[in-house]
mmCIF file of C-alpha atoms in Angstrom:
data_model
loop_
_atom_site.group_PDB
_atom_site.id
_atom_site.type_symbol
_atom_site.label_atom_id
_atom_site.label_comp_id
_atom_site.label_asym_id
_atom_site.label_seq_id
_atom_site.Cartn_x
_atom_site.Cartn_y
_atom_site.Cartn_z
ATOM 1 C CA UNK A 129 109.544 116.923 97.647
ATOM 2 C CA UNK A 130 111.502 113.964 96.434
ATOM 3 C CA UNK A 131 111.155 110.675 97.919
ATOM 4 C CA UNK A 132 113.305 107.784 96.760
ATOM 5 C CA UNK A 133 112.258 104.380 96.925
ATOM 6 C CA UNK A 134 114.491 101.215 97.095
ATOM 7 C CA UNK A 135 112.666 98.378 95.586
ATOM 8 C CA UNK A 136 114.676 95.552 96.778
ATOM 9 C CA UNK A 137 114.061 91.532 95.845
ATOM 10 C CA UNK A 138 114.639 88.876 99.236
ATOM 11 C CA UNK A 139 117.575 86.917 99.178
ATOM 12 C CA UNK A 140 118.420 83.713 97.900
ATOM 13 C CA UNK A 141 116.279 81.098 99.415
ATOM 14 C CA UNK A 142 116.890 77.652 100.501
ATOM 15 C CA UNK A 143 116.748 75.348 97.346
ATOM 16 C CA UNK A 144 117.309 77.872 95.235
ATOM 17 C CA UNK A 145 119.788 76.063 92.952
ATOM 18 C CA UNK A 146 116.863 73.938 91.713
ATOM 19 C CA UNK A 147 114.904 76.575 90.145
ATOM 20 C CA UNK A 148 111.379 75.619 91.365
ATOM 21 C CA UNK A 149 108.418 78.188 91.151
ATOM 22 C CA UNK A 150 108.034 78.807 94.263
ATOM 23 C CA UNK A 151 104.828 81.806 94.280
ATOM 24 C CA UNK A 152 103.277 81.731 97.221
ATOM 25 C CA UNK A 153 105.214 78.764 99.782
ATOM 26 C CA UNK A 154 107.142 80.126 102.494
ATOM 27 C CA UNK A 155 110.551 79.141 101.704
ATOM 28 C CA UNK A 156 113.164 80.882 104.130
ATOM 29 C CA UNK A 157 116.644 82.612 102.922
ATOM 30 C CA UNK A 158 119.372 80.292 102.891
ATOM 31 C CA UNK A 159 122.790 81.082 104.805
ATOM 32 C CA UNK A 160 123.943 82.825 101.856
ATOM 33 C CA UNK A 161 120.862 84.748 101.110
ATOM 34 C CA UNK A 162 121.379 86.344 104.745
ATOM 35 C CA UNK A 163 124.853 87.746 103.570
ATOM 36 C CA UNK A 164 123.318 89.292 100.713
ATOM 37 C CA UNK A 165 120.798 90.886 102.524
ATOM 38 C CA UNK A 166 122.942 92.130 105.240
ATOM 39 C CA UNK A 167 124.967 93.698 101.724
ATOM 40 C CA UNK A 168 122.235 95.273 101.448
ATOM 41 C CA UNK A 169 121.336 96.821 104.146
ATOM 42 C CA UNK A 170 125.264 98.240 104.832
ATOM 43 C CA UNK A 171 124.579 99.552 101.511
ATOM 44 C CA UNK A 172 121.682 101.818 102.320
ATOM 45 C CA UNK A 173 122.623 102.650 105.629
ATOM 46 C CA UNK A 174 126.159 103.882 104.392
ATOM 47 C CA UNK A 175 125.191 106.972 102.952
ATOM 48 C CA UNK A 176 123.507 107.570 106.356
ATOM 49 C CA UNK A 177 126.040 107.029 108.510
ATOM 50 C CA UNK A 178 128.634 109.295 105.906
ATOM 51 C CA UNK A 179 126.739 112.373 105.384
ATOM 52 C CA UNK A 180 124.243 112.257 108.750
ATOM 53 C CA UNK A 181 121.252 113.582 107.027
ATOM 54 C CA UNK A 182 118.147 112.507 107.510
ATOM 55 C CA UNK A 183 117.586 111.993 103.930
ATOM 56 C CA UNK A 184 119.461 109.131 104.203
ATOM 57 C CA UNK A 185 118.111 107.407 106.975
ATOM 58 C CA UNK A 186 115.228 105.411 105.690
ATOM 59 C CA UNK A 187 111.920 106.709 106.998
ATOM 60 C CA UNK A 188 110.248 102.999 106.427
ATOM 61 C CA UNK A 189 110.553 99.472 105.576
ATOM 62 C CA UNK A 190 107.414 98.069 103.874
ATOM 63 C CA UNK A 191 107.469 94.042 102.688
ATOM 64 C CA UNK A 192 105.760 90.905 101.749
ATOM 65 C CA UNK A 193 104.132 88.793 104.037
ATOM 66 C CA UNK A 194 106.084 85.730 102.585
ATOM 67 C CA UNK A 195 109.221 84.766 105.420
ATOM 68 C CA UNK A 196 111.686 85.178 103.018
ATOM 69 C CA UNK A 197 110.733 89.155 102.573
ATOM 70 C CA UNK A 198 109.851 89.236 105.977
ATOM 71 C CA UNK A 199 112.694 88.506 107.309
ATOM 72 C CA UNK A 200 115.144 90.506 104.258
ATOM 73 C CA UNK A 201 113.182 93.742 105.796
ATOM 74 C CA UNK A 202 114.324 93.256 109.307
ATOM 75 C CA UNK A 203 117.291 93.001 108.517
ATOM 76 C CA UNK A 204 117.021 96.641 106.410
ATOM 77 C CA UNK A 205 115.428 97.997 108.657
ATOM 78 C CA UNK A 206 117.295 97.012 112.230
ATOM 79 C CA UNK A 207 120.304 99.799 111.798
ATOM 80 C CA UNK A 208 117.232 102.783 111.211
ATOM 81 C CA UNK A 209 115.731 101.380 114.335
ATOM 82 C CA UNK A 210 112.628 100.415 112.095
ATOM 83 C CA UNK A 211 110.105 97.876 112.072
ATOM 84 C CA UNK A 212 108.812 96.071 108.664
ATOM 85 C CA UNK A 213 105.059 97.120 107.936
ATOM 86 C CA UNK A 214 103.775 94.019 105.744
ATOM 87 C CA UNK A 215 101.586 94.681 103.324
ATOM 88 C CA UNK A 216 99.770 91.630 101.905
ATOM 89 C CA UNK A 217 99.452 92.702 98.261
ATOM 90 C CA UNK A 218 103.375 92.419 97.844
ATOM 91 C CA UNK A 219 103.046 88.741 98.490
ATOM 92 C CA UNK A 220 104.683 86.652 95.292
ATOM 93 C CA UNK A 221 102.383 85.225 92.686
ATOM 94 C CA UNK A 222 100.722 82.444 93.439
ATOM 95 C CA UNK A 223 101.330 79.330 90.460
ATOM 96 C CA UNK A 224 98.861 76.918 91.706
ATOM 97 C CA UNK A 225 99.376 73.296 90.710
ATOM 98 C CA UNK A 226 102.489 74.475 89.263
ATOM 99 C CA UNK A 227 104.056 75.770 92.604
ATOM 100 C CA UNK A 228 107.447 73.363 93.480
ATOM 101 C CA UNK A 229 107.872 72.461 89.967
ATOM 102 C CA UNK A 230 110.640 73.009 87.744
ATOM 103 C CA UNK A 231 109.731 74.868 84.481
ATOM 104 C CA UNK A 232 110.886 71.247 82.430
ATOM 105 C CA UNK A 233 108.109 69.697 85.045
ATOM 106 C CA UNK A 234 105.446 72.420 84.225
ATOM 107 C CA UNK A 235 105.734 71.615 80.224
ATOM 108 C CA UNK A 236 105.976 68.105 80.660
ATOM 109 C CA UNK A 237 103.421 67.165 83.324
ATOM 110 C CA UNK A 238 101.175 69.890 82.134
ATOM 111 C CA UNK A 239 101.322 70.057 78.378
ATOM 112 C CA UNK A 240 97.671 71.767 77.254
ATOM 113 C CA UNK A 241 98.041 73.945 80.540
ATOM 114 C CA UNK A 242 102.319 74.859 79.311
ATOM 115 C CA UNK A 243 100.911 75.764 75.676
ATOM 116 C CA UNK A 244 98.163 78.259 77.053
ATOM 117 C CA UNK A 245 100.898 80.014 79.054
ATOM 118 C CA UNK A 246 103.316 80.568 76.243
ATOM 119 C CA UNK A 247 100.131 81.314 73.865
ATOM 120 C CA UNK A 248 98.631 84.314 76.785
ATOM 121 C CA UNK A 249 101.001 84.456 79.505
ATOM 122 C CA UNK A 250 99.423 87.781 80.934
ATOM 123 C CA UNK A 251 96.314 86.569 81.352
ATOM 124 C CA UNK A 252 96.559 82.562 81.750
ATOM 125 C CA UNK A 253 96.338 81.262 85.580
ATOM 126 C CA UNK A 254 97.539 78.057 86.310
ATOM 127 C CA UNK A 255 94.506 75.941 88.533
ATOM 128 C CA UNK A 256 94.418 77.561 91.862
ATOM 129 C CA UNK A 257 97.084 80.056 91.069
ATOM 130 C CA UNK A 258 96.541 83.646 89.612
ATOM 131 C CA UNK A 259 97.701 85.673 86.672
ATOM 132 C CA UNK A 260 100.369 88.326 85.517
ATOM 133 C CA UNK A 261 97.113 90.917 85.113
ATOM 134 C CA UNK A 262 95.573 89.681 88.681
ATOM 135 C CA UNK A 263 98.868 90.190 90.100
ATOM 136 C CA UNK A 264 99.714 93.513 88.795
ATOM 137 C CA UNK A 265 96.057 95.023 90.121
ATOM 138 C CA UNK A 266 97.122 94.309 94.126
ATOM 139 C CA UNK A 267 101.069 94.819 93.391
ATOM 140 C CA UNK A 268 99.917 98.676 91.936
ATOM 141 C CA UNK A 269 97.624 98.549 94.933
ATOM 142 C CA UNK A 270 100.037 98.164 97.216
ATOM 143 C CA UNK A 271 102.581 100.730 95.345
ATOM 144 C CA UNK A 272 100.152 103.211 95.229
ATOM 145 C CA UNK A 273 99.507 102.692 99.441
ATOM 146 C CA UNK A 274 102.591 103.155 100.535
ATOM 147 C CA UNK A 275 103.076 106.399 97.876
ATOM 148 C CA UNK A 276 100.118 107.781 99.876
ATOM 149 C CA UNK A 277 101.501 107.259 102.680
ATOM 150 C CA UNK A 278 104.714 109.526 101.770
ATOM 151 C CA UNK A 279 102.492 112.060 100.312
ATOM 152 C CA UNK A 280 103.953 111.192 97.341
ATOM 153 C CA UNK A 281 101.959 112.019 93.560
ATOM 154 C CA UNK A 282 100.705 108.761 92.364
ATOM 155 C CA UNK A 283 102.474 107.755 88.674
ATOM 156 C CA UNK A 284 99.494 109.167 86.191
ATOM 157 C CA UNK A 285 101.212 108.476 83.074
ATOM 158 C CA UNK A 286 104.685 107.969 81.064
ATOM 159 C CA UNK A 287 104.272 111.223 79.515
ATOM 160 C CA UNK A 288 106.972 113.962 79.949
ATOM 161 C CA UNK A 289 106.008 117.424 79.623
ATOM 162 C CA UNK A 290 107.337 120.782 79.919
ATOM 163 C CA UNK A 291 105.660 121.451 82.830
ATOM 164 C CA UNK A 292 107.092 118.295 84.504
ATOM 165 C CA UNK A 293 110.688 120.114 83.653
ATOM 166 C CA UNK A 294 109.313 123.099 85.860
ATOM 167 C CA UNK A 295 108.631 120.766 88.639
ATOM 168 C CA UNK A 296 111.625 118.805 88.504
ATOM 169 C CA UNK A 297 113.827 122.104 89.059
ATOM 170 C CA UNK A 298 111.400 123.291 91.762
ATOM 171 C CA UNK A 299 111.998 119.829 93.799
ATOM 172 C CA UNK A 300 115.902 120.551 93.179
ATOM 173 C CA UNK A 301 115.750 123.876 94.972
ATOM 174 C CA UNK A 302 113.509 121.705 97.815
ATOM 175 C CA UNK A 303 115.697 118.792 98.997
ATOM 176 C CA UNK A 304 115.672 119.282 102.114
ATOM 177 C CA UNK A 305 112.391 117.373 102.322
ATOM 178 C CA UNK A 306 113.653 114.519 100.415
ATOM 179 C CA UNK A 307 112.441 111.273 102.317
ATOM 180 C CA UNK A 308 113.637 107.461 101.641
ATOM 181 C CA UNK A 309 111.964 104.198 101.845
ATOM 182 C CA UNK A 310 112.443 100.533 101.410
ATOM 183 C CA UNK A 311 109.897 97.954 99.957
ATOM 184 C CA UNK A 312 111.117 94.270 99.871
ATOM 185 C CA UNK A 313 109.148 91.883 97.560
ATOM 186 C CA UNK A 314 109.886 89.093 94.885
ATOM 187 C CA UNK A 315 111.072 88.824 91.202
ATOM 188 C CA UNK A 316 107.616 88.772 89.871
ATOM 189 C CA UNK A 317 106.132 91.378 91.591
ATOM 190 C CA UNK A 318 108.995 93.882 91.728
ATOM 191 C CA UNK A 319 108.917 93.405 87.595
ATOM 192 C CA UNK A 320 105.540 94.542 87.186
ATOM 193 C CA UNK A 321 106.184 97.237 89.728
ATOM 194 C CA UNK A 322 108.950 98.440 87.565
ATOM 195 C CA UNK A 323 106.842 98.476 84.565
ATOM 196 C CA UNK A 324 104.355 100.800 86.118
ATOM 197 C CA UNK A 325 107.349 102.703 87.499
ATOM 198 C CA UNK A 326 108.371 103.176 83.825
ATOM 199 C CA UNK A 327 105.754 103.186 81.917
ATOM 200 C CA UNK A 328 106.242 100.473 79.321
ATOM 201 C CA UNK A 329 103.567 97.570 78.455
ATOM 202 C CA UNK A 330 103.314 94.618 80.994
ATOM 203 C CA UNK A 331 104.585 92.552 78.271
ATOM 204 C CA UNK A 332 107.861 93.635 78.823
ATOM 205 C CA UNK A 333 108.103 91.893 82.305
ATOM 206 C CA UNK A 334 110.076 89.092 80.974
ATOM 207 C CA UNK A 335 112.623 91.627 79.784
ATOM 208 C CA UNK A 336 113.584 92.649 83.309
ATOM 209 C CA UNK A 337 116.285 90.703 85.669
ATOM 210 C CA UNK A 338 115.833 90.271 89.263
ATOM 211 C CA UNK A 339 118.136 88.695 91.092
ATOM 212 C CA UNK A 340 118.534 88.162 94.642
ATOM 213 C CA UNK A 341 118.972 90.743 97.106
ATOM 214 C CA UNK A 342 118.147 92.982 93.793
ATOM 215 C CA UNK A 343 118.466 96.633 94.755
ATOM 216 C CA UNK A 344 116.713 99.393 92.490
ATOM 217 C CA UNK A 345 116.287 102.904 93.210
ATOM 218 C CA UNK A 346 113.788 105.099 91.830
ATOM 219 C CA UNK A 347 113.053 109.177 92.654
ATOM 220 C CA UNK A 348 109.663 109.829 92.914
ATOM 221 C CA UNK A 349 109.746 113.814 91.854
ATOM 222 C CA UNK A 350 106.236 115.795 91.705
ATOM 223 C CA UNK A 351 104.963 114.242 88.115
ATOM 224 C CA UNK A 352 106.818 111.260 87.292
ATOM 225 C CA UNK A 353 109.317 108.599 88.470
ATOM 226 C CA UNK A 354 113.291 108.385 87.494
ATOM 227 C CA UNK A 355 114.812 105.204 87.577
ATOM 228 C CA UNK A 356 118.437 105.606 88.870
ATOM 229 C CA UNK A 357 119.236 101.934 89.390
ATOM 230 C CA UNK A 358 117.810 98.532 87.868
ATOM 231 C CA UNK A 359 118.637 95.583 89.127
ATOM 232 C CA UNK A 360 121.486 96.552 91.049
ATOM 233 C CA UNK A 361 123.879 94.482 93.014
ATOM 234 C CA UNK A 362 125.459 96.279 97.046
ATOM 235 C CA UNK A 363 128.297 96.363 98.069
ATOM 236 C CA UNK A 364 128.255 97.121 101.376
#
């Protein structure tokens, strides 16, 4: 059994242009983060409505608490006649004293606190906020939920093996019960998601774009994970 997952970021949010760290304060999508979104969700339900097969037609909708994600996932969800399940561990980090500041703000207001971020920035939390390593123990948590879920093999490692070749040809020849969902979170925690997913050191997080309304797609075969898209834009 293969079951694809679409890990998709919310859309642009209201206020957006000023580039505030946000974490954990409900900001809603703005006008235009609505379009995207509905992009979005033409996207995935256009291979549905083309082909009529139920591997198409997404079997769930899971999301972040956070409006924003809340309300990207009904919209997803609404043409498969789905409702959102929110699962609190996809929730955005949470910057503390640094959340509605600019990053010029942080360093400037916050100079000792700035320099211990760029000098650990896995494990340093901003007061009252929590860090990349805190983050990454509920946003596996949460991936690892809604694989069991799906009955779907939990990632072990990034190892490939010749016995994961053997299984990757038997889930060809077994298609039929191939099974999509949707999770809608945030930049942060979709990026350490996708580092799991692939198997490279957290570090790396930095090295991987989210935009808004990001769409990525990733197989989940017997063994191991295939990314097929990263960071992708719809076009519905």
């Amino acid at each position: 059994m293969v079951t694809t997952i679409y890990l998709i970021r919310h859309g642009e949010t209201e206020g957006s242009e000023a580039k505030r760290y946000k974490g954990s304060i409900d900001v809603p999508l703005s006008e235009n983060g609505q379009r995207q979104i509905e992009q979005v969700a033409e996207y995935l339900n256009k291979s549905y409505r083309t082909y009529k097969t139920n591997n198409d037609k997404l079997k769930a909708v899971y999301c972040s608490p956070l409006s924003r994600a809340l309300k990207s996932a009904e919209i997803i969800a609404e043409p498969h006649g789905l409702k959102p399940i929110v699962i609190e561990n996809l929730r955005e980090r949470s910057f503390g004293i640094w959340e509605g500041m600019t990053f010029t703000e942080i360093k400037e207001k916050y100079p000792q606190e700035f320099e211990a971020w760029a000098n650990n920035p896995l494990k340093y939390s901003p007061m009252g906020g929590e860090s990349t390593i805190e983050v990454r123990e509920r946003a596996i948590s949460a991936l690892n939920k809604i694989m069991d879920n799906h009955n779907c093999n939990r990632i072990q490692d990034a190892g490939y093996r010749m016995q994961d070749k053997k299984n990757h040809e038997s889930c060809i020849m077994n298609l039929a019960s191939s099974s999509s969902i949707a999770v809608v979170a945030h930049g942060g925690v979709n990026r350490i998601m996708l580092c799991h997913i692939m198997g490279i050191p957290l570090e790396n997080i930095f090295r991987i774009e989210q935009d808004f309304a990001a769409v990525n797609i990733i197989e989940f075969w017997e063994k191991y994970p295939v990314v097929k898209l990263l960071n992708g834009a719809a076009i519905g």
